[in-house]
């Protein structure tokens, strides 16, 4: 008689081979994009160290200074235009990222994802380290840091289209909103880890705030080269399309795929399953050619969600790059404390992304879910500016709430919505369109990501209130572009109701 299996072995054997591979790919891609965002965060933490209120800093006894207010600042950020210079650095990265993103999806469809991701992560790690080396090499030229930011922005575009395409290859649509809502927490996890790692070094040697994240993302590039599997069929796993029909009881998302089998070729809709026979010639062959940029734009919903993301990402990235400095200026925290406090915004973003995915899966309304959260975010941003710094409790609560409402729609559009549109029925099963569609949506959003920090740098000298008015306006404009899709979803619900 066989001995009973140990509980741990029973647990391991309960997972299918396909399930193990899917979980492994989900974990790997989560790790990869966590590293991407981890390496982007240091600049926002280091800003408070590059320009400080030097009158409150203890001077070394042997230091001969001529200016009590700027002696501890890092040139060229010791001048009155330091906020403009910070804005230039942000935009060198973000403009390069936005422009490069439109081309990244095209390359991602035509090159092996494993090589593409590995190259991008290793090169991004090199440029991140080069920024930090400026501290040790005593480099004080704004042009050096600006050029590094440009090249780093281009390298960072390799990440998003590739990881979304990879996850889209492995997972079907049934629970895509929830799965990608959980998976997309890598953005916030990366921001949190980046803040904590950069904060650990910022007060002693800010160069290490860049070098350590740079080494981490380069290491994940090596990991990608050795372990990433792009498609299920590469390891003889079942593709998600084969069991899509088994998920028909689940709520369908806004944009549905067509079946791989033409129903008219089978016969009447009410035919018994046992009576159906499908000849090989009746099965639609999946197209293998990558689609063009214009063909991707013509997919219903791509333009609306792209323009919505432009303004949603404007708000999110303004917080990403300027929140620590805002907390430092308004609440009078030092650079490390402000960086640690800013991670609460990303913690709220994790919850918001998962909640948005769950709600959109249950209701089938991607656009409606985004619109509702964007509308709710506008008054919360107003309240945070006015009461958020009155106490620690108010700061914590408002950062969590604003983070969830701001990052929830951003997470949903860049993941589940992009994957839905990239596998739209008009593509007839062409999975190679996913990378281009993702690049168009995120590339358009990245234009907003570039404009937001730039506007914050230009507006902040006139007062932080004006920065928040700009963010609220952008939030409401994001809602405006979704009105047609929200109306269509409402019509669909009305037709289904008895």
PDB file of C-alpha atoms in Angstrom, residues 320-484:
ATOM      1  CA  UNK A 320       6.092  60.309  -9.176  1.00  0.00           C
ATOM      2  CA  UNK A 321       8.680  63.028  -9.822  1.00  0.00           C
ATOM      3  CA  UNK A 322       7.518  65.896  -7.607  1.00  0.00           C
ATOM      4  CA  UNK A 323       5.716  64.422  -4.580  1.00  0.00           C
ATOM      5  CA  UNK A 324       8.858  63.999  -2.415  1.00  0.00           C
ATOM      6  CA  UNK A 325       9.900  67.601  -3.097  1.00  0.00           C
ATOM      7  CA  UNK A 326       6.346  68.831  -2.387  1.00  0.00           C
ATOM      8  CA  UNK A 327       6.285  66.998   0.953  1.00  0.00           C
ATOM      9  CA  UNK A 328       9.747  68.315   1.779  1.00  0.00           C
ATOM     10  CA  UNK A 329       8.771  71.929   0.996  1.00  0.00           C
ATOM     11  CA  UNK A 330       5.307  71.950   2.557  1.00  0.00           C
ATOM     12  CA  UNK A 331       5.723  69.560   5.509  1.00  0.00           C
ATOM     13  CA  UNK A 332       9.415  70.467   6.050  1.00  0.00           C
ATOM     14  CA  UNK A 333      10.711  66.880   6.015  1.00  0.00           C
ATOM     15  CA  UNK A 334      14.276  66.044   5.000  1.00  0.00           C
ATOM     16  CA  UNK A 335      14.927  64.193   1.732  1.00  0.00           C
ATOM     17  CA  UNK A 336      14.844  60.687   3.250  1.00  0.00           C
ATOM     18  CA  UNK A 337      11.689  61.279   5.312  1.00  0.00           C
ATOM     19  CA  UNK A 338       9.896  62.846   2.338  1.00  0.00           C
ATOM     20  CA  UNK A 339      10.891  59.905   0.132  1.00  0.00           C
ATOM     21  CA  UNK A 340       9.638  57.392   2.694  1.00  0.00           C
ATOM     22  CA  UNK A 341       6.345  59.263   3.105  1.00  0.00           C
ATOM     23  CA  UNK A 342       5.818  59.406  -0.674  1.00  0.00           C
ATOM     24  CA  UNK A 343       5.763  55.590  -0.842  1.00  0.00           C
ATOM     25  CA  UNK A 344       2.268  55.689   0.686  1.00  0.00           C
ATOM     26  CA  UNK A 345       0.989  57.077  -2.619  1.00  0.00           C
ATOM     27  CA  UNK A 346       2.291  53.929  -4.323  1.00  0.00           C
ATOM     28  CA  UNK A 347       0.827  51.664  -1.639  1.00  0.00           C
ATOM     29  CA  UNK A 348      -2.557  53.202  -2.432  1.00  0.00           C
ATOM     30  CA  UNK A 349      -1.799  52.641  -6.117  1.00  0.00           C
ATOM     31  CA  UNK A 350      -1.423  48.895  -5.537  1.00  0.00           C
ATOM     32  CA  UNK A 351      -4.860  48.674  -3.935  1.00  0.00           C
ATOM     33  CA  UNK A 352      -6.388  50.944  -6.578  1.00  0.00           C
ATOM     34  CA  UNK A 353      -5.018  48.892  -9.484  1.00  0.00           C
ATOM     35  CA  UNK A 354      -6.317  45.606  -8.051  1.00  0.00           C
ATOM     36  CA  UNK A 355      -9.712  47.140  -7.222  1.00  0.00           C
ATOM     37  CA  UNK A 356     -10.041  48.588 -10.733  1.00  0.00           C
ATOM     38  CA  UNK A 357      -9.273  45.195 -12.257  1.00  0.00           C
ATOM     39  CA  UNK A 358     -11.786  43.363 -10.057  1.00  0.00           C
ATOM     40  CA  UNK A 359     -14.585  45.855 -10.674  1.00  0.00           C
ATOM     41  CA  UNK A 360     -14.008  45.951 -14.434  1.00  0.00           C
ATOM     42  CA  UNK A 361     -13.989  42.133 -14.610  1.00  0.00           C
ATOM     43  CA  UNK A 362     -17.245  41.922 -12.671  1.00  0.00           C
ATOM     44  CA  UNK A 363     -19.089  44.677 -14.542  1.00  0.00           C
ATOM     45  CA  UNK A 364     -17.455  44.280 -17.957  1.00  0.00           C
ATOM     46  CA  UNK A 365     -17.000  48.060 -18.027  1.00  0.00           C
ATOM     47  CA  UNK A 366     -13.358  49.037 -18.390  1.00  0.00           C
ATOM     48  CA  UNK A 367     -14.142  52.619 -19.456  1.00  0.00           C
ATOM     49  CA  UNK A 368     -16.818  53.138 -16.794  1.00  0.00           C
ATOM     50  CA  UNK A 369     -14.503  51.922 -14.043  1.00  0.00           C
ATOM     51  CA  UNK A 370     -11.761  54.307 -15.170  1.00  0.00           C
ATOM     52  CA  UNK A 371     -14.165  57.229 -15.487  1.00  0.00           C
ATOM     53  CA  UNK A 372     -15.646  56.723 -12.024  1.00  0.00           C
ATOM     54  CA  UNK A 373     -12.212  56.629 -10.361  1.00  0.00           C
ATOM     55  CA  UNK A 374     -11.000  59.685 -12.274  1.00  0.00           C
ATOM     56  CA  UNK A 375     -14.066  61.690 -11.249  1.00  0.00           C
ATOM     57  CA  UNK A 376     -13.580  60.679  -7.601  1.00  0.00           C
ATOM     58  CA  UNK A 377      -9.884  61.601  -7.754  1.00  0.00           C
ATOM     59  CA  UNK A 378     -10.492  65.279  -8.612  1.00  0.00           C
ATOM     60  CA  UNK A 379     -11.990  66.364  -5.238  1.00  0.00           C
ATOM     61  CA  UNK A 380      -9.515  64.152  -3.361  1.00  0.00           C
ATOM     62  CA  UNK A 381      -6.581  65.991  -4.964  1.00  0.00           C
ATOM     63  CA  UNK A 382      -8.134  69.290  -3.904  1.00  0.00           C
ATOM     64  CA  UNK A 383      -8.568  68.078  -0.325  1.00  0.00           C
ATOM     65  CA  UNK A 384      -5.051  66.662  -0.118  1.00  0.00           C
ATOM     66  CA  UNK A 385      -3.539  70.020  -1.050  1.00  0.00           C
ATOM     67  CA  UNK A 386      -5.561  71.850   1.595  1.00  0.00           C
ATOM     68  CA  UNK A 387      -5.740  69.447   4.535  1.00  0.00           C
ATOM     69  CA  UNK A 388      -3.209  66.734   3.679  1.00  0.00           C
ATOM     70  CA  UNK A 389      -0.305  68.329   5.584  1.00  0.00           C
ATOM     71  CA  UNK A 390      -2.157  69.319   8.758  1.00  0.00           C
ATOM     72  CA  UNK A 391      -1.279  66.114  10.584  1.00  0.00           C
ATOM     73  CA  UNK A 392       0.507  62.823  10.028  1.00  0.00           C
ATOM     74  CA  UNK A 393      -2.819  60.969  10.031  1.00  0.00           C
ATOM     75  CA  UNK A 394      -4.286  63.245   7.378  1.00  0.00           C
ATOM     76  CA  UNK A 395      -1.143  62.920   5.250  1.00  0.00           C
ATOM     77  CA  UNK A 396      -1.170  59.120   5.417  1.00  0.00           C
ATOM     78  CA  UNK A 397      -4.901  58.821   4.689  1.00  0.00           C
ATOM     79  CA  UNK A 398      -4.965  61.276   1.798  1.00  0.00           C
ATOM     80  CA  UNK A 399      -1.836  59.831   0.165  1.00  0.00           C
ATOM     81  CA  UNK A 400      -3.325  56.326   0.251  1.00  0.00           C
ATOM     82  CA  UNK A 401      -6.671  57.520  -1.118  1.00  0.00           C
ATOM     83  CA  UNK A 402      -5.207  59.731  -3.844  1.00  0.00           C
ATOM     84  CA  UNK A 403      -2.753  57.022  -4.836  1.00  0.00           C
ATOM     85  CA  UNK A 404      -5.542  54.490  -5.330  1.00  0.00           C
ATOM     86  CA  UNK A 405      -7.795  56.798  -7.334  1.00  0.00           C
ATOM     87  CA  UNK A 406      -5.026  58.244  -9.509  1.00  0.00           C
ATOM     88  CA  UNK A 407      -3.132  55.027 -10.262  1.00  0.00           C
ATOM     89  CA  UNK A 408      -6.171  52.727 -10.570  1.00  0.00           C
ATOM     90  CA  UNK A 409      -7.268  53.951 -14.043  1.00  0.00           C
ATOM     91  CA  UNK A 410      -3.646  54.291 -15.161  1.00  0.00           C
ATOM     92  CA  UNK A 411      -2.967  50.670 -14.191  1.00  0.00           C
ATOM     93  CA  UNK A 412      -6.150  49.358 -15.828  1.00  0.00           C
ATOM     94  CA  UNK A 413      -5.582  51.129 -19.162  1.00  0.00           C
ATOM     95  CA  UNK A 414      -1.926  50.172 -19.489  1.00  0.00           C
ATOM     96  CA  UNK A 415      -2.582  46.491 -18.735  1.00  0.00           C
ATOM     97  CA  UNK A 416      -6.026  44.893 -19.192  1.00  0.00           C
ATOM     98  CA  UNK A 417      -7.374  47.483 -21.640  1.00  0.00           C
ATOM     99  CA  UNK A 418      -4.196  47.379 -23.753  1.00  0.00           C
ATOM    100  CA  UNK A 419      -4.320  43.588 -23.834  1.00  0.00           C
ATOM    101  CA  UNK A 420      -8.051  43.646 -24.726  1.00  0.00           C
ATOM    102  CA  UNK A 421      -7.458  46.036 -27.595  1.00  0.00           C
ATOM    103  CA  UNK A 422      -4.352  44.173 -28.750  1.00  0.00           C
ATOM    104  CA  UNK A 423      -6.459  41.007 -29.154  1.00  0.00           C
ATOM    105  CA  UNK A 424      -9.534  42.748 -30.569  1.00  0.00           C
ATOM    106  CA  UNK A 425     -11.833  40.744 -32.851  1.00  0.00           C
ATOM    107  CA  UNK A 426     -10.942  42.944 -35.829  1.00  0.00           C
ATOM    108  CA  UNK A 427      -7.402  41.514 -35.690  1.00  0.00           C
ATOM    109  CA  UNK A 428      -8.698  37.965 -36.322  1.00  0.00           C
ATOM    110  CA  UNK A 429      -6.479  36.442 -33.665  1.00  0.00           C
ATOM    111  CA  UNK A 430      -3.254  38.179 -34.650  1.00  0.00           C
ATOM    112  CA  UNK A 431      -1.403  38.148 -31.324  1.00  0.00           C
ATOM    113  CA  UNK A 432       1.545  40.027 -32.821  1.00  0.00           C
ATOM    114  CA  UNK A 433      -0.514  43.247 -32.741  1.00  0.00           C
ATOM    115  CA  UNK A 434      -0.393  43.346 -28.950  1.00  0.00           C
ATOM    116  CA  UNK A 435       3.026  44.964 -28.699  1.00  0.00           C
ATOM    117  CA  UNK A 436       2.176  47.756 -31.172  1.00  0.00           C
ATOM    118  CA  UNK A 437      -1.185  48.550 -29.552  1.00  0.00           C
ATOM    119  CA  UNK A 438       0.428  48.623 -26.096  1.00  0.00           C
ATOM    120  CA  UNK A 439       3.180  50.915 -27.385  1.00  0.00           C
ATOM    121  CA  UNK A 440       0.669  53.338 -28.957  1.00  0.00           C
ATOM    122  CA  UNK A 441      -1.410  53.581 -25.777  1.00  0.00           C
ATOM    123  CA  UNK A 442       1.548  53.871 -23.410  1.00  0.00           C
ATOM    124  CA  UNK A 443       3.465  56.093 -25.823  1.00  0.00           C
ATOM    125  CA  UNK A 444       0.585  58.579 -25.949  1.00  0.00           C
ATOM    126  CA  UNK A 445       0.353  58.394 -22.176  1.00  0.00           C
ATOM    127  CA  UNK A 446       4.063  59.071 -21.952  1.00  0.00           C
ATOM    128  CA  UNK A 447       3.542  62.395 -23.713  1.00  0.00           C
ATOM    129  CA  UNK A 448       1.431  63.368 -20.717  1.00  0.00           C
ATOM    130  CA  UNK A 449       4.074  61.911 -18.417  1.00  0.00           C
ATOM    131  CA  UNK A 450       6.597  64.282 -20.017  1.00  0.00           C
ATOM    132  CA  UNK A 451       4.336  67.332 -19.947  1.00  0.00           C
ATOM    133  CA  UNK A 452       3.192  66.901 -16.322  1.00  0.00           C
ATOM    134  CA  UNK A 453       6.570  67.196 -14.563  1.00  0.00           C
ATOM    135  CA  UNK A 454       7.562  70.012 -16.957  1.00  0.00           C
ATOM    136  CA  UNK A 455       4.440  71.986 -16.089  1.00  0.00           C
ATOM    137  CA  UNK A 456       5.006  71.281 -12.400  1.00  0.00           C
ATOM    138  CA  UNK A 457       8.515  72.706 -12.663  1.00  0.00           C
ATOM    139  CA  UNK A 458       7.236  75.838 -14.410  1.00  0.00           C
ATOM    140  CA  UNK A 459       4.165  76.348 -12.209  1.00  0.00           C
ATOM    141  CA  UNK A 460       5.540  75.449  -8.761  1.00  0.00           C
ATOM    142  CA  UNK A 461       7.414  78.764  -8.302  1.00  0.00           C
ATOM    143  CA  UNK A 462       4.000  80.480  -8.448  1.00  0.00           C
ATOM    144  CA  UNK A 463       2.673  78.254  -5.655  1.00  0.00           C
ATOM    145  CA  UNK A 464       1.812  74.586  -5.139  1.00  0.00           C
ATOM    146  CA  UNK A 465      -1.912  75.407  -5.270  1.00  0.00           C
ATOM    147  CA  UNK A 466      -1.603  76.128  -8.982  1.00  0.00           C
ATOM    148  CA  UNK A 467       0.121  72.780  -9.550  1.00  0.00           C
ATOM    149  CA  UNK A 468      -2.835  70.981  -8.000  1.00  0.00           C
ATOM    150  CA  UNK A 469      -5.326  72.981 -10.073  1.00  0.00           C
ATOM    151  CA  UNK A 470      -3.429  71.809 -13.153  1.00  0.00           C
ATOM    152  CA  UNK A 471      -3.604  68.187 -11.970  1.00  0.00           C
ATOM    153  CA  UNK A 472      -7.344  68.399 -11.283  1.00  0.00           C
ATOM    154  CA  UNK A 473      -7.966  69.858 -14.750  1.00  0.00           C
ATOM    155  CA  UNK A 474      -5.980  67.046 -16.371  1.00  0.00           C
ATOM    156  CA  UNK A 475      -7.929  64.482 -14.367  1.00  0.00           C
ATOM    157  CA  UNK A 476     -11.259  65.797 -15.625  1.00  0.00           C
ATOM    158  CA  UNK A 477     -10.006  65.939 -19.226  1.00  0.00           C
ATOM    159  CA  UNK A 478      -9.093  62.257 -18.964  1.00  0.00           C
ATOM    160  CA  UNK A 479     -12.738  61.515 -18.097  1.00  0.00           C
ATOM    161  CA  UNK A 480     -13.947  63.531 -21.071  1.00  0.00           C
ATOM    162  CA  UNK A 481     -12.244  61.267 -23.611  1.00  0.00           C
ATOM    163  CA  UNK A 482     -13.991  58.193 -22.215  1.00  0.00           C
ATOM    164  CA  UNK A 483     -17.557  59.505 -22.492  1.00  0.00           C
ATOM    165  CA  UNK A 484     -18.329  57.732 -25.781  1.00  0.00           C
TER     166      UNK A 484
END
